[in-house]
Amino acid sequence: MVKVRKLVAAEGEKLAKKTGYRKQVLVCGGTGCTSSGSKKVIDALEKALKANGLEKEILVVRTGCFGLCSLGPIMIVYPEGAFYSQATPEGVERIVKEHLKEGKVVKEFLYQETVHEDGSIISLSETAFYKKQLRVALRNCGVIDPENIDEYIAVDGYQALAKVLTKMTPDDVINEITASGLRGRGGGGFPTGRKWSFAKASVNDVKYVCCNADEGDPGAFMDRSILEGDPQCIIEAMIIAGYAIGAHHGFVYIRAEYPIAVQRLQKAIDQAKEYGFLGKNIFGSGFDFDMEIRLGAGAFVCGEETALMTSIEGNRGEPRPRPPFPAVKGLFGKPTVLNNVETYANIAQIILNGSKWFTSMGTPKSPGTKVFALGGKITNVGLVEIPMGTTLREIVEEIGGGIPNGKKFKAAQTGGPSGGCIPALHIDTPIDYDSLLALGSMMGSGGMIILDEDTCMVDIAKFYLEFTVDESCGKCTPCRVGTRRLLQFLDKITSGKGEMEDLEKIDELARHMQTSSLCALGQTAPNPVLSTMNYFKDEYIAHIKDKTCPAGVCKALMKYEIIPAKCKGCTLCARNCPVGAISGTVKQPHVIDQDKCIKCGLCMRNCKFGAIYTH
């Protein structure tokens, strides 16, 4: 019997009757919760169920990501909808005994936002984190067993493919995707339907469909989570794309360092072949399609489409000049469509529900939803999917739960190394492709790093530039030399040796890189620098003129000093200083030798009287 789960208790009641199980326990098996110990939780859960004779009454399912990664490992018990956060093997034993066996929810282990004052359970969809979300790409993540194709079929999986192959022409498919206004979720935002139409118009005996699952932005884990939680939806979408453009083979290019996603995707491909969704004469339509996985070695530049295809071909991942574009001459020199994971995750739903349904969400120029990996200085770290046009304030203050420790919101960095920083001044900006570009940032693949008042914006720009320097393939001079030269300028500024003329030189070099680099890596590498210079120029000036870091982050500009009136002469600071920079006698105020001090902060951390400060 197919075991389907819904995120509402009423459906859970029906479910228990259908499956023969009294209750079902969903445990997140995504990378985030796995890293925090969900496998141990599952092992303890299964062991406790067996010890209590409940193994035939309670179904345990390892799902994909629920979204609230900061609360992992996560367990949800249905039909009640009891949301247990930060589960432990020890706590599981109590949950099995008291909740699953005796019917009493263990309230102290619940995520507190899901509990009313009277102790009754609130639906997850009514919590602040989920209330404003709208799940399309993530619709099955945390709901179905990603390793069971029957569960995907039970939630309308492969219905879109059946509709396409039995009722629609390739032009019908492309027209529907074009009418939906779906734009590429990988960063550029190019209209998906137009890309497909270009590939279909290219005349060739062989064409290819590719999926970009490389996802190398620091802090980004959207595509990986979709593959871990709902791999069949990507397979279905790629088959539809193949039918639309006339391709019969597909490749998913995914990082080898995403083992859970790779394993689940391969299992999904094997199951799809077994069920006849991949292979010859699919649905008796005469259309053939097969696909395979290609593992990437973790080169950020291989997120660029031509570099990705070069890597699939077995060569060093380097971008190629365009034109010709991949729709004309792509993989192995053949017309190719390449979309990222999240873009494909929307395809089947558009086919099933229609383009008007999709355009009813989001904004006129950016319809639909967008998945973001929310991280940094934010209470609710995790995966969110919001309608385009949702404001940054709603994401930070409502969905994200605000900035922890009473700190103030300073900026949001979007688009990873290719993006920029949105300052607090623009916190009410609606998030869509055009709004972000107007602010000097970009959507990117969907990483959103929240920064608080303790963040040095010069240091943030330097962090992303260090990343692009390491990841530049070196093929073109503007990127290879330009990124290193920009980093030298930032190193100079953060070490207290900067000059005001450096800002003009940075701006000039950045503009040259944007217009002269071969691919988007070099063209967008200056964005973090330019956006922080634009909105936080006062911090750059403070580093250069005043030789201070306002946030107290840049070590070379910091000074640790002892307040004589507070110093008790306990000698604890001197005894912990690794370089002997602190001198003084017992019960007398001590002094820090600034020439010897390496700014490690050990003195401040060990002082029990608050006598040491930094400025």
Coordinates of C-alpha atoms in Angstrom, one line a residue:
M1 CA 0.0 0.0 0.0
V2 CA 1.3 3.4 -0.9
K3 CA 2.2 5.4 2.2
V4 CA 1.5 9.1 1.6
R5 CA 1.8 11.8 4.3
K6 CA 0.3 15.3 4.5
L7 CA 1.2 18.1 6.8
V8 CA -2.3 18.3 8.4
A9 CA -3.6 16.1 11.2
A10 CA -7.0 15.4 9.6
E11 CA -5.3 13.8 6.6
G12 CA -3.1 11.9 9.0
E13 CA -6.2 10.2 10.4
K14 CA -7.2 9.0 7.0
L15 CA -3.6 8.0 6.3
A16 CA -3.3 5.8 9.3
K17 CA -6.4 3.8 8.2
K18 CA -5.2 3.5 4.6
T19 CA -1.7 2.2 5.4
G20 CA -2.5 0.0 8.4
Y21 CA -0.1 2.0 10.6
R22 CA -1.4 3.6 13.7
K23 CA 1.1 6.5 13.5
Q24 CA 3.9 7.7 11.3
V25 CA 7.1 9.3 12.3
L26 CA 8.9 11.5 9.8
V27 CA 12.6 12.1 10.5
C28 CA 14.6 14.6 8.4
G29 CA 17.3 12.7 6.4
G30 CA 18.7 15.8 4.6
T31 CA 22.4 16.7 4.9
G32 CA 21.7 19.3 7.6
C33 CA 19.9 17.0 10.1
T34 CA 22.2 14.1 9.2
S35 CA 25.2 16.2 10.2
S36 CA 23.5 16.9 13.5
G37 CA 22.8 13.2 14.2
S38 CA 19.5 12.2 12.6
K39 CA 20.8 8.8 11.7
K40 CA 21.5 8.1 15.4
V41 CA 18.0 9.3 16.2
I42 CA 16.5 6.9 13.6
D43 CA 18.5 4.0 14.8
A44 CA 17.4 4.7 18.4
L45 CA 13.8 5.2 17.3
E46 CA 13.7 1.8 15.5
K47 CA 15.4 0.1 18.4
A48 CA 12.9 1.6 20.9
L49 CA 9.9 0.7 18.7
K50 CA 11.1 -2.9 18.6
A51 CA 11.7 -3.0 22.3
N52 CA 8.1 -1.8 22.9
G53 CA 6.6 -4.1 20.4
L54 CA 5.5 -1.2 18.1
E55 CA 7.4 -1.9 15.0
K56 CA 4.3 -3.0 13.1
E57 CA 2.2 -0.1 14.3
I58 CA 4.5 2.8 13.7
L59 CA 6.0 3.6 10.3
V60 CA 9.4 5.4 10.4
V61 CA 10.3 7.4 7.2
R62 CA 13.4 9.3 6.5
T63 CA 12.4 12.3 4.4
G64 CA 14.1 15.3 2.8
C65 CA 14.6 18.7 4.4
F66 CA 11.7 20.3 6.4
G67 CA 13.4 23.7 6.2
L68 CA 14.1 24.6 9.8
C69 CA 17.7 23.4 9.7
S70 CA 18.7 25.2 13.0
L71 CA 16.3 22.9 14.9
G72 CA 17.6 19.6 13.6
P73 CA 17.4 16.7 14.0
I74 CA 13.7 17.0 13.4
M75 CA 10.9 14.5 14.0
I76 CA 7.2 14.9 13.2
V77 CA 4.6 12.4 14.5
Y78 CA 1.4 12.0 12.5
P79 CA -1.6 12.2 12.7
E80 CA -1.0 14.6 15.6
G81 CA 1.5 16.7 13.8
A82 CA 3.7 16.8 16.9
F83 CA 6.9 18.6 15.9
Y84 CA 9.9 17.4 17.9
S85 CA 13.0 19.6 17.5
Q86 CA 16.7 18.9 18.3
A87 CA 15.8 15.3 18.9
T88 CA 18.3 13.0 20.7
P89 CA 18.6 9.2 20.9
E90 CA 17.9 9.6 24.7
G91 CA 14.8 11.7 24.1
V92 CA 13.5 9.3 21.5
E93 CA 13.1 6.6 24.1
R94 CA 10.8 8.8 26.1
I95 CA 8.8 9.8 22.9
V96 CA 8.3 6.2 22.0
K97 CA 7.2 5.2 25.5
E98 CA 5.0 8.1 26.4
H99 CA 3.8 9.4 23.0
L100 CA 3.8 6.5 20.6
K101 CA 2.8 3.8 23.2
E102 CA 0.8 5.7 25.8
G103 CA -0.6 8.5 23.6
K104 CA 0.8 11.4 25.7
V105 CA 2.8 14.0 23.7
V106 CA 6.1 14.9 25.3
K107 CA 5.6 18.6 25.4
E108 CA 9.0 19.7 26.6
F109 CA 10.6 18.2 23.4
L110 CA 8.3 20.0 21.1
Y111 CA 9.2 23.1 19.0
Q112 CA 7.6 25.7 21.2
E113 CA 6.0 27.7 18.4
T114 CA 3.8 24.7 17.6
V115 CA 2.2 24.6 21.1
H116 CA -0.7 26.7 22.3
E117 CA -0.7 28.0 25.9
D118 CA -3.3 25.3 26.7
G119 CA -0.9 22.6 25.4
S120 CA -2.7 21.9 22.1
I121 CA -0.6 21.5 19.0
I122 CA -0.5 24.3 16.3
S123 CA -0.2 23.2 12.7
L124 CA 3.2 23.8 11.3
S125 CA 1.7 25.9 8.5
E126 CA 0.6 28.4 11.1
T127 CA 4.0 29.0 12.7
A128 CA 5.9 32.2 11.8
F129 CA 8.5 30.3 9.8
Y130 CA 6.0 28.6 7.5
K131 CA 3.0 31.0 7.5
K132 CA 4.3 33.2 4.7
Q133 CA 6.0 30.5 2.7
L134 CA 4.5 29.0 -0.5
R135 CA 6.0 25.7 -1.4
V136 CA 6.1 24.7 -5.1
A137 CA 9.7 23.6 -5.7
L138 CA 9.9 22.2 -2.2
R139 CA 6.3 20.8 -2.2
N140 CA 7.4 17.2 -1.5
C141 CA 10.5 17.9 0.6
G142 CA 9.8 16.6 4.2
V143 CA 6.5 15.1 3.0
I144 CA 7.4 12.0 1.0
D145 CA 10.0 9.3 1.2
P146 CA 12.5 10.4 -1.5
E147 CA 13.7 6.8 -2.1
N148 CA 10.2 5.5 -2.8
I149 CA 8.9 6.2 -6.3
D150 CA 5.4 5.0 -5.3
E151 CA 5.1 8.0 -2.9
Y152 CA 6.1 10.4 -5.7
I153 CA 3.4 8.9 -7.9
A154 CA 0.9 9.1 -5.1
V155 CA 1.3 12.9 -5.0
D156 CA 0.7 13.3 -8.8
G157 CA 4.2 12.4 -9.8
Y158 CA 4.6 11.7 -13.6
Q159 CA 1.0 13.0 -14.2
A160 CA 2.6 16.0 -16.0
L161 CA 4.7 13.7 -18.1
A162 CA 1.7 11.6 -19.1
K163 CA -0.2 14.7 -20.1
V164 CA 2.8 16.0 -22.1
L165 CA 3.4 12.7 -24.0
T166 CA -0.3 11.9 -24.7
K167 CA -2.0 15.3 -25.1
M168 CA 0.6 17.9 -26.0
T169 CA 2.9 18.7 -28.8
P170 CA 6.5 20.0 -28.2
D171 CA 5.3 23.4 -29.2
D172 CA 2.4 23.2 -26.7
V173 CA 4.9 22.4 -23.9
I174 CA 7.2 25.3 -24.8
N175 CA 4.3 27.7 -25.2
E176 CA 3.0 26.8 -21.7
I177 CA 6.4 27.2 -20.1
T178 CA 6.8 30.5 -21.9
A179 CA 3.4 31.8 -20.9
S180 CA 4.2 31.0 -17.2
G181 CA 7.1 33.5 -17.3
L182 CA 9.3 31.0 -15.5
R183 CA 12.8 32.4 -15.3
G184 CA 16.0 30.4 -14.6
R185 CA 16.5 30.0 -10.9
G186 CA 20.2 29.5 -11.2
G187 CA 21.1 33.1 -11.1
G188 CA 20.7 34.8 -14.5
G189 CA 17.0 34.7 -14.6
F190 CA 16.8 34.0 -18.3
P191 CA 13.2 33.0 -19.5
T192 CA 13.1 29.2 -19.5
G193 CA 10.5 28.9 -22.3
R194 CA 12.7 31.1 -24.6
K195 CA 15.7 29.0 -23.9
W196 CA 13.8 25.8 -24.8
S197 CA 12.4 27.4 -28.0
F198 CA 16.0 28.3 -29.1
A199 CA 17.1 24.7 -28.6
K200 CA 14.0 23.2 -30.4
A201 CA 14.6 25.5 -33.4
S202 CA 18.2 24.3 -33.7
V203 CA 18.3 21.5 -36.4
N204 CA 20.4 18.5 -35.4
D205 CA 20.2 14.8 -35.2
V206 CA 21.3 14.8 -31.5
K207 CA 20.4 17.1 -28.7
Y208 CA 20.9 17.1 -24.9
V209 CA 19.2 18.1 -21.7
C210 CA 21.4 19.0 -18.8
C211 CA 20.8 19.8 -15.1
N212 CA 23.1 22.1 -13.2
A213 CA 23.3 20.7 -9.7
D214 CA 26.8 22.0 -9.0
E215 CA 25.6 24.7 -6.5
G216 CA 28.9 26.1 -5.3
D217 CA 27.9 29.3 -3.6
P218 CA 29.0 29.6 0.1
G219 CA 26.0 29.0 2.2
A220 CA 23.7 27.7 -0.6
F221 CA 22.0 24.4 -0.3
M222 CA 18.7 24.8 -2.1
D223 CA 19.3 22.5 -5.1
R224 CA 21.0 19.9 -2.9
S225 CA 18.0 19.8 -0.7
I226 CA 15.5 19.3 -3.6
L227 CA 17.6 16.4 -4.9
E228 CA 17.7 14.9 -1.4
G229 CA 14.0 15.3 -0.8
D230 CA 12.3 15.0 -4.2
P231 CA 14.7 13.6 -6.9
Q232 CA 11.9 12.2 -9.1
C233 CA 10.5 15.7 -9.9
I234 CA 13.8 16.6 -11.5
I235 CA 13.8 13.4 -13.6
E236 CA 10.2 14.1 -14.7
A237 CA 11.0 17.7 -15.7
M238 CA 14.1 16.7 -17.7
I239 CA 12.1 14.1 -19.7
I240 CA 9.5 16.9 -20.4
A241 CA 12.3 19.2 -21.5
G242 CA 13.8 16.4 -23.7
Y243 CA 10.4 15.9 -25.4
A244 CA 10.0 19.7 -25.9
I245 CA 13.3 20.2 -27.7
G246 CA 13.7 16.8 -29.3
A247 CA 16.4 15.4 -27.1
H248 CA 16.7 11.8 -26.0
H249 CA 19.5 11.9 -23.4
G250 CA 20.1 13.9 -20.2
F251 CA 22.9 14.6 -17.8
V252 CA 22.8 15.7 -14.2
Y253 CA 26.0 17.4 -13.2
I254 CA 26.3 17.3 -9.4
R255 CA 29.1 17.7 -6.9
A256 CA 30.6 14.5 -5.6
E257 CA 30.7 16.1 -2.2
Y258 CA 26.9 15.8 -2.0
P259 CA 26.8 12.1 -1.3
I260 CA 23.2 11.9 0.0
A261 CA 21.9 13.8 -3.1
V262 CA 23.9 11.6 -5.5
Q263 CA 22.8 8.4 -3.9
R264 CA 19.1 9.3 -3.8
L265 CA 19.2 10.6 -7.4
Q266 CA 20.8 7.5 -8.7
K267 CA 18.2 5.4 -6.9
A268 CA 15.5 7.5 -8.3
I269 CA 16.9 7.1 -11.9
D270 CA 17.0 3.3 -11.3
Q271 CA 13.4 3.2 -10.1
A272 CA 12.2 5.4 -13.0
K273 CA 13.8 3.0 -15.4
E274 CA 12.2 0.1 -13.7
Y275 CA 8.7 1.7 -13.9
G276 CA 9.2 2.6 -17.6
F277 CA 9.4 6.4 -17.1
L278 CA 12.9 6.4 -18.5
G279 CA 14.0 4.3 -21.5
K280 CA 12.2 3.3 -24.7
N281 CA 8.7 4.2 -25.8
I282 CA 7.6 6.0 -22.6
F283 CA 3.9 5.8 -22.0
G284 CA 3.6 4.1 -25.4
S285 CA 4.2 7.4 -27.1
G286 CA 7.2 6.4 -29.2
F287 CA 9.4 8.9 -27.3
D288 CA 12.7 7.6 -25.8
F289 CA 14.7 9.3 -23.1
D290 CA 17.5 8.2 -20.7
M291 CA 19.7 10.1 -18.3
E292 CA 22.8 9.7 -16.2
I293 CA 24.8 11.4 -13.5
R294 CA 28.1 13.1 -14.0
L295 CA 30.1 14.0 -10.8
G296 CA 31.9 17.3 -10.5
A297 CA 35.0 17.8 -8.4
G298 CA 33.8 21.0 -6.7
A299 CA 35.1 23.7 -9.1
F300 CA 32.9 26.8 -8.6
V301 CA 33.5 27.8 -12.3
C302 CA 31.7 24.7 -13.4
G303 CA 28.4 26.3 -12.3
E304 CA 28.8 28.4 -15.5
E305 CA 27.0 26.5 -18.3
T306 CA 29.8 26.2 -20.9
A307 CA 32.3 25.2 -18.2
L308 CA 29.9 22.6 -16.9
M309 CA 29.5 21.1 -20.4
T310 CA 33.2 21.1 -20.9
S311 CA 33.6 19.2 -17.7
I312 CA 30.9 16.6 -18.7
E313 CA 32.9 16.1 -21.9
G314 CA 35.9 15.0 -19.8
N315 CA 37.9 18.2 -20.1
R316 CA 39.1 20.7 -17.6
G317 CA 36.2 22.9 -16.6
E318 CA 36.7 26.2 -18.4
P319 CA 34.1 28.5 -20.0
R320 CA 33.9 28.9 -23.7
P321 CA 33.2 32.2 -25.6
R322 CA 29.6 32.8 -26.5
P323 CA 28.1 32.9 -29.1
P324 CA 27.5 30.3 -30.1
F325 CA 25.2 29.6 -27.2
P326 CA 24.5 26.1 -25.9
A327 CA 21.1 26.1 -27.5
V328 CA 22.9 26.1 -30.8
K329 CA 26.2 24.4 -29.9
G330 CA 26.4 23.0 -26.4
L331 CA 27.4 19.6 -25.0
F332 CA 29.6 17.6 -27.4
G333 CA 28.9 20.4 -30.0
K334 CA 25.1 19.6 -30.1
P335 CA 22.1 21.8 -29.2
T336 CA 21.6 21.7 -25.4
V337 CA 19.2 23.0 -22.8
L338 CA 20.7 23.5 -19.4
N339 CA 18.6 24.5 -16.3
N340 CA 19.3 24.3 -12.6
V341 CA 17.6 22.0 -10.2
E342 CA 15.1 24.6 -8.8
T343 CA 14.0 25.6 -12.3
Y344 CA 13.2 22.0 -13.2
A345 CA 11.4 21.6 -9.9
N346 CA 8.7 24.0 -11.1
I347 CA 8.1 22.4 -14.6
A348 CA 5.7 19.5 -13.7
Q349 CA 3.5 21.8 -11.6
I350 CA 3.2 24.4 -14.4
I351 CA 2.2 21.6 -16.8
L352 CA -0.4 20.2 -14.4
N353 CA -1.8 23.5 -13.1
G354 CA -1.3 25.8 -16.1
S355 CA 0.7 28.9 -16.7
K356 CA -2.1 31.2 -15.2
W357 CA -1.7 29.4 -11.9
F358 CA 2.0 30.1 -11.9
T359 CA 1.7 33.7 -12.8
S360 CA -0.9 34.2 -10.0
M361 CA 2.1 34.0 -7.7
G362 CA 4.9 36.5 -7.4
T363 CA 5.2 39.6 -9.5
P364 CA 4.5 40.3 -13.2
K365 CA 8.1 40.2 -14.2
S366 CA 9.2 37.6 -11.7
P367 CA 6.3 35.1 -11.4
G368 CA 6.3 32.1 -9.1
T369 CA 8.3 31.4 -5.9
K370 CA 12.0 31.4 -5.0
V371 CA 13.8 29.1 -2.6
F372 CA 16.4 30.7 -0.4
A373 CA 19.0 29.2 1.9
L374 CA 18.7 31.6 4.9
G375 CA 21.9 31.8 7.0
G376 CA 24.2 34.0 8.9
K377 CA 23.1 36.1 11.9
I378 CA 19.5 35.0 11.9
T379 CA 17.4 33.0 14.4
N380 CA 15.8 30.6 12.0
V381 CA 18.6 29.2 9.8
G382 CA 17.2 27.0 7.1
L383 CA 15.5 26.6 3.7
V384 CA 12.6 28.9 2.8
E385 CA 10.4 29.3 -0.3
I386 CA 8.5 32.5 -0.7
P387 CA 6.5 34.2 -3.5
M388 CA 8.5 36.6 -5.5
G389 CA 7.8 40.1 -4.2
T390 CA 8.0 39.2 -0.6
T391 CA 10.0 41.9 1.2
L392 CA 13.3 41.5 2.8
R393 CA 11.8 42.7 6.1
E394 CA 9.3 39.8 6.0
I395 CA 12.0 37.3 5.4
V396 CA 14.3 38.6 8.2
E397 CA 11.8 39.6 10.9
E398 CA 9.0 37.2 10.4
I399 CA 10.1 34.0 8.6
G400 CA 13.7 34.3 9.9
G401 CA 12.7 35.2 13.4
G402 CA 14.9 38.3 13.6
I403 CA 18.5 38.9 14.5
P404 CA 19.6 36.9 17.7
N405 CA 21.2 38.4 20.8
G406 CA 19.4 41.8 20.4
K407 CA 21.6 42.9 17.6
K408 CA 20.5 45.2 14.7
F409 CA 20.1 44.1 11.1
K410 CA 22.8 45.6 9.0
A411 CA 22.6 44.0 5.5
A412 CA 21.6 40.9 3.6
Q413 CA 24.1 39.4 1.2
T414 CA 22.4 37.7 -1.8
G415 CA 23.8 36.0 -4.8
G416 CA 26.9 34.6 -3.2
P417 CA 30.2 35.7 -4.6
S418 CA 28.4 37.1 -7.7
G419 CA 26.0 39.2 -5.6
G420 CA 26.0 42.2 -3.4
C421 CA 24.8 43.5 0.0
I422 CA 21.4 45.0 0.6
P423 CA 21.6 47.5 3.5
A424 CA 19.1 48.0 6.2
L425 CA 18.0 51.2 4.4
H426 CA 16.3 48.9 1.8
I427 CA 14.9 46.3 4.1
D428 CA 11.4 46.9 2.6
T429 CA 12.5 46.0 -0.9
P430 CA 10.5 43.3 -2.6
I431 CA 12.7 40.4 -3.5
D432 CA 12.6 39.7 -7.2
Y433 CA 15.1 39.7 -10.1
D434 CA 14.8 43.3 -11.1
S435 CA 14.7 44.9 -7.6
L436 CA 17.9 43.1 -6.6
L437 CA 19.7 44.2 -9.8
A438 CA 18.6 47.8 -9.2
L439 CA 20.3 47.6 -5.8
G440 CA 23.5 46.3 -7.1
S441 CA 23.0 42.7 -6.1
M442 CA 21.4 39.7 -7.8
M443 CA 19.2 36.8 -7.1
G444 CA 21.9 34.2 -7.7
S445 CA 21.0 30.6 -7.0
G446 CA 19.4 31.7 -3.7
G447 CA 21.9 32.1 -0.9
M448 CA 20.8 34.8 1.6
I449 CA 23.3 35.6 4.3
I450 CA 22.1 37.9 7.0
L451 CA 24.6 40.3 8.6
D452 CA 24.3 42.1 11.9
E453 CA 25.9 45.3 13.3
D454 CA 29.1 43.3 14.3
T455 CA 29.9 42.6 10.7
C456 CA 32.7 44.5 8.9
M457 CA 31.5 45.1 5.3
V458 CA 35.1 45.5 4.0
D459 CA 35.9 42.1 5.5
I460 CA 32.8 40.6 3.9
A461 CA 33.8 41.9 0.5
K462 CA 37.3 40.5 1.1
F463 CA 35.8 37.1 2.1
Y464 CA 33.9 36.7 -1.2
L465 CA 36.9 38.0 -3.2
E466 CA 39.2 35.4 -1.6
F467 CA 36.7 32.8 -2.7
T468 CA 36.6 33.9 -6.4
V469 CA 40.4 34.2 -6.5
D470 CA 40.6 30.6 -5.5
E471 CA 37.9 29.5 -7.9
S472 CA 38.9 31.4 -11.0
C473 CA 39.9 29.0 -13.7
G474 CA 42.5 31.4 -15.0
K475 CA 41.6 31.2 -18.6
C476 CA 41.0 35.0 -19.1
T477 CA 43.3 37.8 -17.9
P478 CA 40.6 40.2 -16.5
C479 CA 39.5 37.5 -14.1
R480 CA 42.7 35.8 -13.3
V481 CA 44.7 39.0 -12.7
G482 CA 41.8 41.3 -11.8
T483 CA 40.5 39.3 -8.9
R484 CA 43.9 39.0 -7.3
R485 CA 44.6 42.7 -7.8
L486 CA 41.2 43.6 -6.2
L487 CA 42.1 41.3 -3.3
Q488 CA 45.5 43.1 -2.9
F489 CA 43.6 46.4 -2.5
L490 CA 41.3 45.0 0.1
D491 CA 44.2 43.4 2.0
K492 CA 46.0 46.7 2.0
I493 CA 42.9 48.5 3.3
T494 CA 42.1 46.0 6.1
S495 CA 45.8 46.0 7.2
G496 CA 45.7 49.8 7.8
K497 CA 47.9 50.7 4.8
G498 CA 45.1 51.8 2.4
E499 CA 45.0 55.2 0.7
M500 CA 42.0 57.1 -0.6
E501 CA 43.2 56.8 -4.2
D502 CA 42.8 53.0 -3.8
L503 CA 39.0 53.4 -3.9
E504 CA 39.1 55.0 -7.3
K505 CA 41.5 52.3 -8.6
I506 CA 39.2 49.6 -7.2
D507 CA 36.2 51.1 -9.0
E508 CA 38.1 51.4 -12.3
L509 CA 39.4 47.9 -12.2
A510 CA 36.0 46.5 -11.2
R511 CA 34.3 48.1 -14.2
H512 CA 37.0 46.7 -16.6
M513 CA 36.4 43.2 -15.2
Q514 CA 32.7 43.5 -15.6
T515 CA 33.0 44.2 -19.3
S516 CA 36.0 42.2 -20.2
S517 CA 35.9 38.9 -18.4
L518 CA 35.0 35.7 -20.4
C519 CA 32.3 34.4 -18.1
A520 CA 30.0 35.4 -15.3
L521 CA 32.5 34.4 -12.6
G522 CA 34.9 37.2 -13.6
Q523 CA 32.1 39.6 -14.7
T524 CA 30.3 39.5 -11.3
A525 CA 33.3 39.0 -9.0
P526 CA 33.6 42.7 -8.2
N527 CA 29.9 42.9 -7.2
P528 CA 30.5 42.4 -3.4
V529 CA 33.2 45.0 -3.4
L530 CA 31.2 47.6 -5.5
S531 CA 28.0 47.1 -3.5
T532 CA 29.7 47.5 -0.1
M533 CA 31.7 50.5 -1.3
N534 CA 28.4 52.0 -2.5
Y535 CA 26.4 51.5 0.7
F536 CA 29.1 51.4 3.3
K537 CA 31.7 53.7 2.0
D538 CA 32.1 55.3 5.5
E539 CA 33.6 51.9 6.7
Y540 CA 36.1 51.9 3.9
I541 CA 37.1 55.5 4.8
A542 CA 37.4 54.6 8.5
H543 CA 39.8 51.8 7.6
I544 CA 41.9 54.1 5.4
K545 CA 41.8 57.5 7.2
D546 CA 41.2 56.6 10.8
K547 CA 43.0 53.3 10.7
T548 CA 40.1 51.7 12.6
C549 CA 37.6 48.9 11.9
P550 CA 34.2 50.2 13.2
A551 CA 33.0 46.6 13.7
G552 CA 36.2 45.6 15.5
V553 CA 36.8 42.7 13.1
C554 CA 40.0 43.5 11.1
K555 CA 42.8 42.4 13.5
A556 CA 45.5 44.7 12.1
L557 CA 43.4 47.7 13.0
M558 CA 42.5 46.6 16.5
K559 CA 44.1 47.6 19.7
Y560 CA 43.7 45.8 23.0
E561 CA 44.2 48.0 26.0
I562 CA 43.9 47.7 29.8
I563 CA 41.8 50.1 31.8
P564 CA 44.0 50.8 34.9
A565 CA 41.1 51.6 37.2
K566 CA 39.6 48.2 36.6
C567 CA 42.8 46.1 36.5
K568 CA 43.3 44.2 39.8
G569 CA 46.8 42.9 38.8
C570 CA 45.7 39.3 39.0
T571 CA 48.3 38.5 36.2
L572 CA 45.8 36.1 34.4
C573 CA 46.0 38.1 31.2
A574 CA 49.8 38.1 31.2
R575 CA 50.0 34.3 32.0
N576 CA 47.7 33.6 29.0
C577 CA 49.3 35.9 26.5
P578 CA 51.1 33.6 23.9
V579 CA 53.7 36.3 22.9
G580 CA 54.5 37.9 26.3
A581 CA 53.0 41.2 25.3
I582 CA 51.6 42.0 28.7
S583 CA 53.7 43.2 31.6
G584 CA 53.0 44.3 35.2
T585 CA 53.4 43.3 38.8
V586 CA 51.0 41.5 41.1
K587 CA 48.1 43.7 42.3
Q588 CA 49.2 46.5 40.0
P589 CA 47.7 47.6 36.7
H590 CA 49.2 45.8 33.7
V591 CA 50.1 47.2 30.3
I592 CA 49.9 45.7 26.8
D593 CA 52.9 46.3 24.4
Q594 CA 51.2 47.1 21.1
D595 CA 54.2 46.2 19.1
K596 CA 54.2 42.7 20.4
C597 CA 50.4 42.1 20.6
I598 CA 49.1 39.8 17.9
K599 CA 45.4 40.6 18.6
C600 CA 44.5 37.1 19.5
G601 CA 42.0 38.2 22.2
L602 CA 43.0 35.7 24.8
C603 CA 43.7 38.5 27.3
M604 CA 40.1 39.8 27.0
R605 CA 38.6 36.4 27.2
N606 CA 40.5 35.5 30.4
C607 CA 40.0 38.8 32.2
K608 CA 37.4 38.4 35.0
F609 CA 37.1 42.1 35.8
G610 CA 36.2 43.6 32.3
A611 CA 39.5 45.5 32.4
I612 CA 40.4 44.9 28.8
Y613 CA 38.7 46.5 25.8
T614 CA 39.4 46.7 22.1
H615 CA 39.0 49.7 19.7

